[in-house]
Amino acid sequence: MVDVLKAGGQIVPTGNGRLLRLVDQAGADIPAWQKAISSAASKHKPAALKVAEVLEWIDTARDDIMRGDLLDAMDSLEMARTRIKALRDSRFAGTADNGGRG
């Protein structure tokens, strides 16, 4: 998934806007990308749960923007930013989130 994104792929909403899909730089769907994330998440559950929470806040911000509620979108993005900072700080501190590795 990371390689696809680095090569110009994108995570885009589906036709109904409720789900997300991964496409390569040509716009072709990348199948089973969410399953790959779930598999990785089971190996690194605490950090993966925090990443999932960040993604939920980003999705919430997108929904807020679609409704035209920019103040709520800003709040949602701030919550995502806070979670990202906490995840980064815990990884560098060598906490249990990364198995004790610093």
mmCIF file of C-alpha atoms in Angstrom:
data_model
loop_
_atom_site.group_PDB
_atom_site.id
_atom_site.type_symbol
_atom_site.label_atom_id
_atom_site.label_comp_id
_atom_site.label_asym_id
_atom_site.label_seq_id
_atom_site.Cartn_x
_atom_site.Cartn_y
_atom_site.Cartn_z
ATOM 1 C CA MET A 1 0.000 0.000 0.000
ATOM 2 C CA VAL A 2 2.760 2.444 0.899
ATOM 3 C CA ASP A 3 4.549 1.696 -2.376
ATOM 4 C CA VAL A 4 1.363 2.434 -4.338
ATOM 5 C CA LEU A 5 0.919 5.766 -2.541
ATOM 6 C CA LYS A 6 4.574 6.719 -3.031
ATOM 7 C CA ALA A 7 4.211 5.971 -6.750
ATOM 8 C CA GLY A 8 1.310 8.424 -7.051
ATOM 9 C CA GLY A 9 -1.633 6.305 -5.963
ATOM 10 C CA GLN A 10 -4.448 7.754 -3.891
ATOM 11 C CA ILE A 11 -7.047 6.788 -1.326
ATOM 12 C CA VAL A 12 -10.345 8.010 -2.754
ATOM 13 C CA PRO A 13 -14.008 7.731 -1.765
ATOM 14 C CA THR A 14 -16.255 5.221 -3.502
ATOM 15 C CA GLY A 15 -19.193 6.366 -5.595
ATOM 16 C CA ASN A 16 -21.425 6.777 -2.556
ATOM 17 C CA GLY A 17 -18.661 8.572 -0.642
ATOM 18 C CA ARG A 18 -18.961 6.387 2.462
ATOM 19 C CA LEU A 19 -16.146 3.913 1.812
ATOM 20 C CA LEU A 20 -12.596 4.380 0.662
ATOM 21 C CA ARG A 21 -10.649 2.618 -2.055
ATOM 22 C CA LEU A 22 -6.982 2.582 -3.016
ATOM 23 C CA VAL A 23 -6.133 3.323 -6.648
ATOM 24 C CA ASP A 24 -2.779 3.395 -8.392
ATOM 25 C CA GLN A 25 -1.510 6.405 -10.358
ATOM 26 C CA ALA A 26 -3.488 5.205 -13.413
ATOM 27 C CA GLY A 27 -6.710 5.018 -11.386
ATOM 28 C CA ALA A 28 -6.876 1.209 -11.250
ATOM 29 C CA ASP A 29 -8.254 -0.292 -8.037
ATOM 30 C CA ILE A 30 -5.809 -2.051 -5.720
ATOM 31 C CA PRO A 31 -7.782 -5.001 -4.309
ATOM 32 C CA ALA A 32 -7.656 -6.168 -0.688
ATOM 33 C CA TRP A 33 -5.704 -3.152 0.592
ATOM 34 C CA GLN A 34 -7.922 -2.835 3.652
ATOM 35 C CA LYS A 35 -7.352 -6.523 4.421
ATOM 36 C CA ALA A 36 -3.601 -5.883 4.321
ATOM 37 C CA ILE A 37 -4.025 -3.037 6.799
ATOM 38 C CA SER A 38 -6.104 -5.273 9.081
ATOM 39 C CA SER A 39 -3.474 -7.999 8.929
ATOM 40 C CA ALA A 40 -0.718 -5.565 9.823
ATOM 41 C CA ALA A 41 -2.902 -4.124 12.550
ATOM 42 C CA SER A 42 -3.229 -7.495 14.266
ATOM 43 C CA LYS A 43 0.569 -7.696 14.489
ATOM 44 C CA HIS A 44 0.928 -4.208 15.952
ATOM 45 C CA LYS A 45 -2.423 -3.764 17.643
ATOM 46 C CA PRO A 46 -1.838 -0.793 20.009
ATOM 47 C CA ALA A 47 -0.230 1.390 17.345
ATOM 48 C CA ALA A 48 -2.660 0.163 14.699
ATOM 49 C CA LEU A 49 -5.612 1.119 16.875
ATOM 50 C CA LYS A 50 -4.200 4.631 17.180
ATOM 51 C CA VAL A 51 -3.710 4.813 13.403
ATOM 52 C CA ALA A 52 -7.288 3.619 12.890
ATOM 53 C CA GLU A 53 -8.462 6.341 15.261
ATOM 54 C CA VAL A 54 -6.551 8.963 13.239
ATOM 55 C CA LEU A 55 -8.186 7.696 10.046
ATOM 56 C CA GLU A 56 -11.610 7.885 11.680
ATOM 57 C CA TRP A 57 -11.017 11.533 12.635
ATOM 58 C CA ILE A 58 -9.912 12.279 9.067
ATOM 59 C CA ASP A 59 -13.061 10.588 7.731
ATOM 60 C CA THR A 60 -15.120 12.638 10.168
ATOM 61 C CA ALA A 61 -13.440 15.819 8.918
ATOM 62 C CA ARG A 62 -14.240 14.834 5.332
ATOM 63 C CA ASP A 63 -17.889 14.297 6.277
ATOM 64 C CA ASP A 64 -17.919 17.664 8.052
ATOM 65 C CA ILE A 65 -16.549 19.361 4.937
ATOM 66 C CA MET A 66 -19.127 17.629 2.729
ATOM 67 C CA ARG A 67 -21.847 19.055 5.012
ATOM 68 C CA GLY A 68 -20.224 22.477 4.826
ATOM 69 C CA ASP A 69 -19.392 22.502 8.535
ATOM 70 C CA LEU A 70 -15.846 23.827 8.407
ATOM 71 C CA LEU A 71 -15.555 24.537 12.132
ATOM 72 C CA ASP A 72 -16.326 20.907 12.979
ATOM 73 C CA ALA A 73 -13.914 19.814 10.227
ATOM 74 C CA MET A 74 -11.163 21.897 11.802
ATOM 75 C CA ASP A 75 -11.892 20.326 15.195
ATOM 76 C CA SER A 76 -11.800 16.827 13.683
ATOM 77 C CA LEU A 77 -8.495 17.512 11.949
ATOM 78 C CA GLU A 78 -7.064 18.880 15.196
ATOM 79 C CA MET A 79 -8.083 15.638 16.932
ATOM 80 C CA ALA A 80 -6.319 13.671 14.171
ATOM 81 C CA ARG A 81 -3.212 15.851 14.547
ATOM 82 C CA THR A 82 -3.204 15.302 18.306
ATOM 83 C CA ARG A 83 -3.472 11.522 17.844
ATOM 84 C CA ILE A 84 -0.645 11.548 15.271
ATOM 85 C CA LYS A 85 1.574 13.498 17.659
ATOM 86 C CA ALA A 86 0.808 11.061 20.505
ATOM 87 C CA LEU A 87 1.559 8.098 18.251
ATOM 88 C CA ARG A 88 4.840 9.650 17.110
ATOM 89 C CA ASP A 89 5.850 10.531 20.662
ATOM 90 C CA SER A 90 5.069 7.039 21.957
ATOM 91 C CA ARG A 91 7.094 5.420 19.168
ATOM 92 C CA PHE A 92 10.139 7.572 19.888
ATOM 93 C CA ALA A 93 9.809 7.036 23.629
ATOM 94 C CA GLY A 94 10.082 3.246 23.191
ATOM 95 C CA THR A 95 6.732 2.477 24.796
ATOM 96 C CA ALA A 96 4.756 -0.715 24.469
ATOM 97 C CA ASP A 97 3.158 0.700 21.299
ATOM 98 C CA ASN A 98 6.177 -0.460 19.323
ATOM 99 C CA GLY A 99 7.179 -3.445 21.356
ATOM 100 C CA GLY A 100 9.652 -1.494 23.458
ATOM 101 C CA ARG A 101 11.795 -0.494 20.490
ATOM 102 C CA GLY A 102 12.961 3.138 20.544
#
